[in-house]
Amino acid sequence: MERKSDFIFKYPPNLQELDLATMVSMYRERGEPRKAAPGKYLACTVSRKLVKEAKWWFGLYYSQKSWDSLLTKSSEGYPLTEAEMNALGLILSSDDELPHREYVEQNIGVLPKLAYLILNDIKQFGFIREDEQGYLAVTPRGERALQGIARRIYQKRFSPAMLYSFRGEDLEALNKGRQTDQTTLF
């Protein structure tokens, strides 16, 4: 399926370079407001304008206006990426039985450690629910959020053809490619 827009939040492709504590810290701090030091400025990643205050996303800065424009319809302020779309879509499009959390973590196109954080967050945000055995289901709020991110990227309602797993992409190769294509941060 052809993408129509890449105007969404994206996780850095070399997150595997980080230790778990750093990754968790950066993940938890995303969206936090940051102020420039006195006499200094921050540059908005989208508008390229200098600003005194911005929201932070894995080392990038976004003015409030740019941040708001990246939020998708029905996201309720949650910064959705393609990984969240894959998680919600994989859960929603599962045939008769609900998928297990471990299966979803392995098939959303990001590192399993990041997938774990994402699933915890979207569960806490009320987009999915998890039963005692670890099976996941999308809530009505989650389905609306999924439709919003799908429309942003593909300009269509969600369909399983939008998922990494449906497109036949080898997620293990995708993650290995991320490891070899990037230079080390350290």
mmCIF file of C-alpha atoms in Angstrom:
data_model
loop_
_atom_site.group_PDB
_atom_site.id
_atom_site.type_symbol
_atom_site.label_atom_id
_atom_site.label_comp_id
_atom_site.label_asym_id
_atom_site.label_seq_id
_atom_site.Cartn_x
_atom_site.Cartn_y
_atom_site.Cartn_z
ATOM 1 C CA MET A 1 0.000 0.000 0.000
ATOM 2 C CA GLU A 2 1.354 3.405 -0.938
ATOM 3 C CA ARG A 3 2.105 5.923 1.795
ATOM 4 C CA LYS A 4 0.672 9.382 1.190
ATOM 5 C CA SER A 5 2.379 11.219 4.059
ATOM 6 C CA ASP A 6 5.368 10.901 6.348
ATOM 7 C CA PHE A 7 4.279 13.849 8.488
ATOM 8 C CA ILE A 8 4.153 11.850 11.724
ATOM 9 C CA PHE A 9 6.284 11.326 14.795
ATOM 10 C CA LYS A 10 9.053 8.767 14.230
ATOM 11 C CA TYR A 11 11.309 6.872 16.582
ATOM 12 C CA PRO A 12 15.021 7.200 15.783
ATOM 13 C CA PRO A 13 16.183 4.277 13.633
ATOM 14 C CA ASN A 14 19.219 3.576 15.827
ATOM 15 C CA LEU A 15 17.568 3.239 19.246
ATOM 16 C CA GLN A 16 19.216 -0.174 19.637
ATOM 17 C CA GLU A 17 22.451 1.751 20.260
ATOM 18 C CA LEU A 18 21.091 2.904 23.615
ATOM 19 C CA ASP A 19 21.145 0.972 26.832
ATOM 20 C CA LEU A 20 17.731 0.189 28.281
ATOM 21 C CA ALA A 21 17.866 2.862 30.993
ATOM 22 C CA THR A 22 18.650 5.610 28.463
ATOM 23 C CA MET A 23 15.941 4.403 26.072
ATOM 24 C CA VAL A 24 13.340 4.336 28.838
ATOM 25 C CA SER A 25 14.383 7.790 30.014
ATOM 26 C CA MET A 26 14.153 9.264 26.506
ATOM 27 C CA TYR A 27 10.817 7.547 25.915
ATOM 28 C CA ARG A 28 9.358 8.881 29.159
ATOM 29 C CA GLU A 29 10.598 12.434 28.477
ATOM 30 C CA ARG A 30 9.138 12.685 24.967
ATOM 31 C CA GLY A 31 6.719 15.571 24.656
ATOM 32 C CA GLU A 32 8.113 17.398 27.671
ATOM 33 C CA PRO A 33 8.523 21.154 27.271
ATOM 34 C CA ARG A 34 12.098 22.383 27.143
ATOM 35 C CA LYS A 35 13.326 25.954 27.531
ATOM 36 C CA ALA A 36 16.417 27.321 25.871
ATOM 37 C CA ALA A 37 19.178 28.520 28.154
ATOM 38 C CA PRO A 38 19.312 32.297 28.624
ATOM 39 C CA GLY A 39 20.653 33.895 25.458
ATOM 40 C CA LYS A 40 20.221 30.637 23.494
ATOM 41 C CA TYR A 41 17.546 29.274 21.163
ATOM 42 C CA LEU A 42 16.156 25.928 20.090
ATOM 43 C CA ALA A 43 15.363 25.177 16.447
ATOM 44 C CA CYS A 44 11.996 23.658 15.552
ATOM 45 C CA THR A 45 12.515 20.507 13.492
ATOM 46 C CA VAL A 46 9.463 21.193 11.312
ATOM 47 C CA SER A 47 9.415 24.958 10.803
ATOM 48 C CA ARG A 48 13.185 25.461 11.220
ATOM 49 C CA LYS A 49 12.377 28.601 13.214
ATOM 50 C CA LEU A 50 14.247 29.525 16.363
ATOM 51 C CA VAL A 51 12.145 29.315 19.506
ATOM 52 C CA LYS A 52 12.690 29.819 23.232
ATOM 53 C CA GLU A 53 10.415 26.919 24.246
ATOM 54 C CA ALA A 54 9.711 23.667 22.475
ATOM 55 C CA LYS A 55 8.562 20.108 23.050
ATOM 56 C CA TRP A 56 11.223 17.439 23.012
ATOM 57 C CA TRP A 57 11.169 14.172 21.018
ATOM 58 C CA PHE A 58 14.285 11.987 21.222
ATOM 59 C CA GLY A 59 16.664 14.921 20.820
ATOM 60 C CA LEU A 60 14.509 16.874 18.368
ATOM 61 C CA TYR A 61 12.599 20.031 19.229
ATOM 62 C CA TYR A 62 9.112 20.999 18.052
ATOM 63 C CA SER A 63 7.364 24.309 18.551
ATOM 64 C CA GLN A 64 3.931 23.904 20.113
ATOM 65 C CA LYS A 65 2.317 24.673 16.743
ATOM 66 C CA SER A 66 4.414 22.024 14.968
ATOM 67 C CA TRP A 67 3.789 19.491 17.738
ATOM 68 C CA ASP A 68 0.050 20.042 17.490
ATOM 69 C CA SER A 69 0.156 19.646 13.707
ATOM 70 C CA LEU A 70 1.891 16.251 14.075
ATOM 71 C CA LEU A 71 -0.778 14.938 16.435
ATOM 72 C CA THR A 72 -3.308 12.888 14.511
ATOM 73 C CA LYS A 73 -7.087 12.995 14.681
ATOM 74 C CA SER A 74 -8.542 11.162 17.680
ATOM 75 C CA SER A 75 -5.098 10.643 19.236
ATOM 76 C CA GLU A 76 -6.296 12.640 22.248
ATOM 77 C CA GLY A 77 -2.868 14.274 22.476
ATOM 78 C CA TYR A 78 -0.913 11.015 22.318
ATOM 79 C CA PRO A 79 2.001 11.235 19.829
ATOM 80 C CA LEU A 80 1.254 8.255 17.579
ATOM 81 C CA THR A 81 3.891 6.752 15.307
ATOM 82 C CA GLU A 82 3.758 3.967 12.761
ATOM 83 C CA ALA A 83 4.678 1.542 15.570
ATOM 84 C CA GLU A 84 1.506 2.412 17.509
ATOM 85 C CA MET A 85 -0.489 2.080 14.293
ATOM 86 C CA ASN A 86 1.010 -1.374 13.785
ATOM 87 C CA ALA A 87 0.257 -2.387 17.371
ATOM 88 C CA LEU A 88 -3.352 -1.195 17.286
ATOM 89 C CA GLY A 89 -3.884 -2.551 13.774
ATOM 90 C CA LEU A 90 -2.385 -5.945 14.550
ATOM 91 C CA ILE A 91 -4.607 -6.310 17.603
ATOM 92 C CA LEU A 92 -7.734 -5.082 15.800
ATOM 93 C CA SER A 93 -7.250 -7.186 12.675
ATOM 94 C CA SER A 94 -6.532 -10.450 14.460
ATOM 95 C CA ASP A 95 -8.901 -13.128 13.334
ATOM 96 C CA ASP A 96 -11.295 -14.746 15.754
ATOM 97 C CA GLU A 97 -8.933 -14.834 18.721
ATOM 98 C CA LEU A 98 -7.164 -11.987 20.471
ATOM 99 C CA PRO A 99 -3.390 -11.767 19.992
ATOM 100 C CA HIS A 100 -1.019 -12.306 22.887
ATOM 101 C CA ARG A 101 1.073 -9.377 24.039
ATOM 102 C CA GLU A 102 4.344 -11.159 23.211
ATOM 103 C CA TYR A 103 3.243 -11.695 19.594
ATOM 104 C CA VAL A 104 2.318 -8.025 19.207
ATOM 105 C CA GLU A 105 5.636 -6.891 20.737
ATOM 106 C CA GLN A 106 7.526 -8.955 18.168
ATOM 107 C CA ASN A 107 5.542 -7.718 15.157
ATOM 108 C CA ILE A 108 5.132 -3.944 15.296
ATOM 109 C CA GLY A 109 8.400 -2.964 13.650
ATOM 110 C CA VAL A 110 10.422 -1.694 16.603
ATOM 111 C CA LEU A 111 12.768 -3.233 19.133
ATOM 112 C CA PRO A 112 10.947 -5.517 21.601
ATOM 113 C CA LYS A 113 12.065 -3.306 24.529
ATOM 114 C CA LEU A 114 10.491 -0.266 22.875
ATOM 115 C CA ALA A 115 7.416 -2.309 21.909
ATOM 116 C CA TYR A 116 6.975 -3.224 25.579
ATOM 117 C CA LEU A 117 7.012 0.478 26.527
ATOM 118 C CA ILE A 118 4.603 1.371 23.721
ATOM 119 C CA LEU A 119 2.083 -1.308 24.692
ATOM 120 C CA ASN A 120 2.225 -0.245 28.342
ATOM 121 C CA ASP A 121 1.650 3.377 27.334
ATOM 122 C CA ILE A 122 -1.251 2.798 24.952
ATOM 123 C CA LYS A 123 -2.805 0.501 27.544
ATOM 124 C CA GLN A 124 -2.463 3.170 30.228
ATOM 125 C CA PHE A 125 -3.861 5.741 27.795
ATOM 126 C CA GLY A 126 -6.935 3.563 27.270
ATOM 127 C CA PHE A 127 -6.347 2.557 23.644
ATOM 128 C CA ILE A 128 -6.036 -1.165 24.439
ATOM 129 C CA ARG A 129 -6.917 -3.479 27.279
ATOM 130 C CA GLU A 130 -5.097 -6.592 28.433
ATOM 131 C CA ASP A 131 -6.572 -9.591 30.214
ATOM 132 C CA GLU A 132 -4.860 -11.637 32.939
ATOM 133 C CA GLN A 133 -3.380 -14.065 30.389
ATOM 134 C CA GLY A 134 -1.776 -11.273 28.330
ATOM 135 C CA TYR A 135 -4.287 -11.166 25.450
ATOM 136 C CA LEU A 136 -4.925 -7.727 23.992
ATOM 137 C CA ALA A 137 -8.010 -5.996 22.608
ATOM 138 C CA VAL A 138 -8.455 -2.525 21.096
ATOM 139 C CA THR A 139 -10.907 -0.194 22.843
ATOM 140 C CA PRO A 140 -13.238 2.159 20.937
ATOM 141 C CA ARG A 141 -10.835 5.025 21.770
ATOM 142 C CA GLY A 142 -7.983 2.969 20.356
ATOM 143 C CA GLU A 143 -9.894 2.236 17.167
ATOM 144 C CA ARG A 144 -10.554 5.950 16.635
ATOM 145 C CA ALA A 145 -6.864 6.698 17.224
ATOM 146 C CA LEU A 146 -5.914 3.944 14.758
ATOM 147 C CA GLN A 147 -8.185 5.445 12.100
ATOM 148 C CA GLY A 148 -6.599 8.868 12.681
ATOM 149 C CA ILE A 149 -3.014 7.688 12.162
ATOM 150 C CA ALA A 150 -4.007 5.472 9.206
ATOM 151 C CA ARG A 151 -5.705 8.424 7.510
ATOM 152 C CA ARG A 152 -2.647 10.613 8.118
ATOM 153 C CA ILE A 153 -0.231 8.129 6.560
ATOM 154 C CA TYR A 154 -2.387 6.500 3.856
ATOM 155 C CA GLN A 155 -5.349 8.904 3.535
ATOM 156 C CA LYS A 156 -7.658 5.902 3.959
ATOM 157 C CA ARG A 157 -9.417 4.046 6.718
ATOM 158 C CA PHE A 158 -7.258 1.382 8.340
ATOM 159 C CA SER A 159 -6.894 -1.930 6.560
ATOM 160 C CA PRO A 160 -4.577 -4.844 7.425
ATOM 161 C CA ALA A 161 -2.593 -4.133 4.220
ATOM 162 C CA MET A 162 -1.035 -1.200 6.133
ATOM 163 C CA LEU A 163 0.686 -3.488 8.660
ATOM 164 C CA TYR A 164 4.338 -4.512 8.482
ATOM 165 C CA SER A 165 3.337 -8.145 8.933
ATOM 166 C CA PHE A 166 0.778 -8.013 6.113
ATOM 167 C CA ARG A 167 3.262 -6.443 3.706
ATOM 168 C CA GLY A 168 5.548 -9.399 4.344
ATOM 169 C CA GLU A 169 8.382 -7.269 5.670
ATOM 170 C CA ASP A 170 10.900 -9.273 7.642
ATOM 171 C CA LEU A 171 10.920 -7.472 10.977
ATOM 172 C CA GLU A 172 14.084 -9.213 12.113
ATOM 173 C CA ALA A 173 15.882 -8.031 8.965
ATOM 174 C CA LEU A 174 14.403 -4.558 9.449
ATOM 175 C CA ASN A 175 15.863 -4.343 12.948
ATOM 176 C CA LYS A 176 19.210 -5.822 11.834
ATOM 177 C CA GLY A 177 19.337 -3.226 9.057
ATOM 178 C CA ARG A 178 18.823 -0.531 11.619
ATOM 179 C CA GLN A 179 21.758 -1.854 13.584
ATOM 180 C CA THR A 180 24.184 -1.901 10.664
ATOM 181 C CA ASP A 181 23.072 1.249 8.844
ATOM 182 C CA GLN A 182 23.816 3.562 11.736
ATOM 183 C CA THR A 183 27.073 4.592 13.257
ATOM 184 C CA THR A 184 27.522 4.080 16.936
ATOM 185 C CA LEU A 185 26.472 6.840 19.301
ATOM 186 C CA PHE A 186 29.337 6.062 21.666
#
